[in-house]
Amino acid sequence: METLNGNKIAKLIKEDIKNEVIALKNAGKKTPHLAAILVGADGASMTYVNAKAKDCEEVGFDSTVLRFDASITEEELLAEVEKINQNPDIDGLIVQLPLPKHISEKKVTQTIDYHKDVDGFHPMNVGLMFKGLPAFLPATPYGIIKMFEITGIPLSGKHCVVIGRSDIVGKPMSALMLQKNCTVTVCHSRTEDIKKHTLQADIIIAAVGIPEYLKADMVKEGAIVIDVGITRVDAPENPKGYLLKGDVAYDELAPKCSYITPVPGGVGPMTRVGLLLNTLDAVKRK
Ligand code: NAP
């Protein structure tokens, strides 16, 4: 069994990005600039946005965080997005989700200029991705594909079961694994007898959001298991007051796997790198 260390792989990629930024500057091109919009004061969202700004700093990108009160109207927020669309200094824009209920996430996502949509949520990028054309890929599936590529894990011909069909993880993940010549099964909350499918899988990608959902008896010997799930579970004994739990019962499952990702330190850092790669790409495409 080998643990796929997302922190270590992400660090290697970040070194490459840093060098590319230096090369861009030496060639007289602009420094990549990521803008993030944060609405309200949700603790997890603030943590994610701060982490993204820190990542930018680490690789030499510029970053701007635009913070708005939760009372901002949809119209006002769309106007802010438009302003960034028009700003030639900003290459990539992300709007941290979730947004307050009175604002349509769909409208906001579709208002971002798709050339700056480094989260890859705009329908234009979704369409390009499904066609296998150059697109900004959603950061989590992108990061997982990078992890496979760098680790040299062969994918062609393998049976991959993706659990979850969300727009940001499950659906794009299944499309990208198909492009890598996997045979793909997508499971979700209405799938009957999920275990029947997971037991057939060479690769399982779990993106469910239920802590320790995937148990050892659901996985065949030698499988590769990628745990996307991150759920905060109350843990008063922990200084933070919570623990991060994945979708995989890691301790019981790891001995059966050929490769497995931990939580934390697996897919999370790869997701952050996916966003950086897209932002760099936004500049390189100009
Ligand atoms: P989501 O939008 O809530 O989607 C969850 C998916 O799981 C849905 O497709 C749902 O099916 C399916 N599901 C729910 N209960 C199930 C069950 N009992 N059996 C089988 N499938 C079930 O979540 P998401 O945004 O894809 O995220 C999934 C998890 O990954 C969350 O824990 C999230 O925090 C984490 N995440 C981590 C990263 C990272 O960087 N590591 C990035 C993104 C997300 P239906 O479609 O039928 O409802």
XYZ file of N, CA and C and ligand atoms in Angstrom, residues 48 140 163-170 187-191 194 206-210 213 227-231 245 247 267-269 271-272, ligand 1:
150
model
N -10.880 28.985 3.168
C -10.514 28.587 1.797
C -9.929 29.763 1.020
N -10.732 20.462 -8.492
C -10.548 19.173 -7.797
C -10.279 18.029 -8.789
N -18.061 7.989 -7.078
C -19.265 8.078 -6.239
C -19.544 9.566 -6.014
N -20.688 10.019 -6.521
C -21.047 11.442 -6.481
C -21.149 11.968 -7.900
N -22.132 12.837 -8.127
C -22.356 13.384 -9.480
C -22.566 14.895 -9.437
N -21.835 15.549 -8.517
C -21.980 17.010 -8.439
C -21.327 17.652 -9.659
N -21.725 18.920 -9.911
C -21.167 19.638 -11.060
C -19.687 19.963 -10.856
N -19.266 20.074 -9.588
C -17.871 20.502 -9.377
C -16.909 19.329 -9.198
N -17.422 18.167 -8.809
C -16.498 17.030 -8.639
C -16.919 15.810 -9.485
N -18.021 15.172 -9.112
C -18.369 13.874 -9.699
C -18.492 13.876 -11.218
N -21.836 6.538 -9.573
C -22.858 6.172 -8.579
C -23.316 7.438 -7.841
N -24.515 7.374 -7.306
C -25.073 8.527 -6.586
C -26.093 8.028 -5.571
N -26.860 8.961 -5.008
C -27.730 8.564 -3.886
C -28.853 7.613 -4.309
N -29.171 7.562 -5.607
C -30.254 6.658 -6.051
C -29.718 5.337 -6.602
N -28.406 5.164 -6.601
C -27.828 3.922 -7.136
C -28.220 2.751 -6.237
N -24.698 -0.080 -4.259
C -23.422 0.568 -4.640
C -22.245 -0.401 -4.486
N -14.193 8.803 -4.345
C -15.354 9.030 -3.479
C -15.545 10.516 -3.240
N -16.676 11.048 -3.700
C -17.005 12.476 -3.513
C -18.453 12.556 -3.062
N -18.682 12.130 -1.841
C -20.042 11.970 -1.308
C -20.355 13.021 -0.241
N -19.395 13.228 0.662
C -19.633 14.163 1.765
C -20.211 13.485 2.992
N -20.042 12.137 3.080
C -20.477 11.400 4.282
C -19.212 10.765 4.890
N -17.788 6.845 4.613
C -18.843 6.176 3.835
C -18.322 4.863 3.227
N -9.897 9.828 -2.033
C -10.905 10.332 -1.088
C -11.042 11.854 -1.253
N -12.144 12.278 -1.858
C -12.359 13.712 -2.084
C -13.035 14.356 -0.864
N -13.783 13.571 -0.126
C -14.634 14.102 0.948
C -13.873 14.891 2.004
N -14.473 15.977 2.416
C -13.973 16.712 3.588
C -15.208 17.121 4.377
N -15.359 16.564 5.555
C -16.463 16.981 6.411
C -15.880 17.387 7.761
N -12.871 14.959 8.253
C -13.039 13.532 7.954
C -13.286 13.352 6.468
N -14.354 10.692 3.100
C -15.456 9.764 2.787
C -15.034 8.305 2.941
N -6.300 14.996 -1.522
C -6.894 15.736 -2.644
C -6.915 17.255 -2.376
N -7.050 17.652 -1.126
C -7.152 19.089 -0.789
C -6.030 19.931 -1.397
N -4.766 19.598 -1.104
C -3.673 20.397 -1.688
C -3.635 20.325 -3.208
N -6.257 20.179 -5.151
C -7.305 21.100 -5.602
C -6.755 22.524 -5.662
N -6.018 22.893 -4.629
C -5.461 24.255 -4.584
C -4.485 24.469 -5.723
P -22.419 17.358 -3.274
O -22.710 18.405 -4.270
O -23.162 17.341 -1.979
O -22.592 15.943 -3.982
C -22.558 14.755 -3.252
C -22.859 13.612 -4.167
O -22.888 12.423 -3.379
C -24.226 13.725 -4.865
O -24.092 13.406 -6.222
C -25.086 12.713 -4.134
O -26.044 12.056 -4.963
C -24.060 11.691 -3.677
N -24.524 10.984 -2.500
C -25.094 11.492 -1.382
N -25.394 10.515 -0.512
C -25.034 9.361 -1.104
C -25.109 8.007 -0.723
N -25.639 7.632 0.458
N -24.649 7.073 -1.583
C -24.120 7.449 -2.780
N -24.007 8.712 -3.195
C -24.478 9.656 -2.370
O -20.866 17.362 -2.837
P -19.535 17.745 -3.657
O -19.456 19.209 -3.785
O -19.391 16.880 -4.848
O -18.460 17.314 -2.568
C -18.372 16.001 -2.071
C -17.417 15.963 -0.891
O -16.130 16.391 -1.353
C -17.766 16.936 0.240
O -17.322 16.364 1.462
C -16.933 18.164 -0.065
O -16.649 18.929 1.081
C -15.688 17.508 -0.606
N -14.896 18.343 -1.504
C -13.564 18.325 -1.304
C -12.726 19.023 -2.131
C -11.246 18.943 -1.898
O -10.523 19.813 -2.343
N -10.761 17.896 -1.254
C -13.249 19.775 -3.176
C -14.630 19.765 -3.397
C -15.443 19.034 -2.545
P -27.304 12.823 -5.625
O -26.744 13.564 -6.796
O -28.213 11.734 -6.017
O -27.848 13.734 -4.569
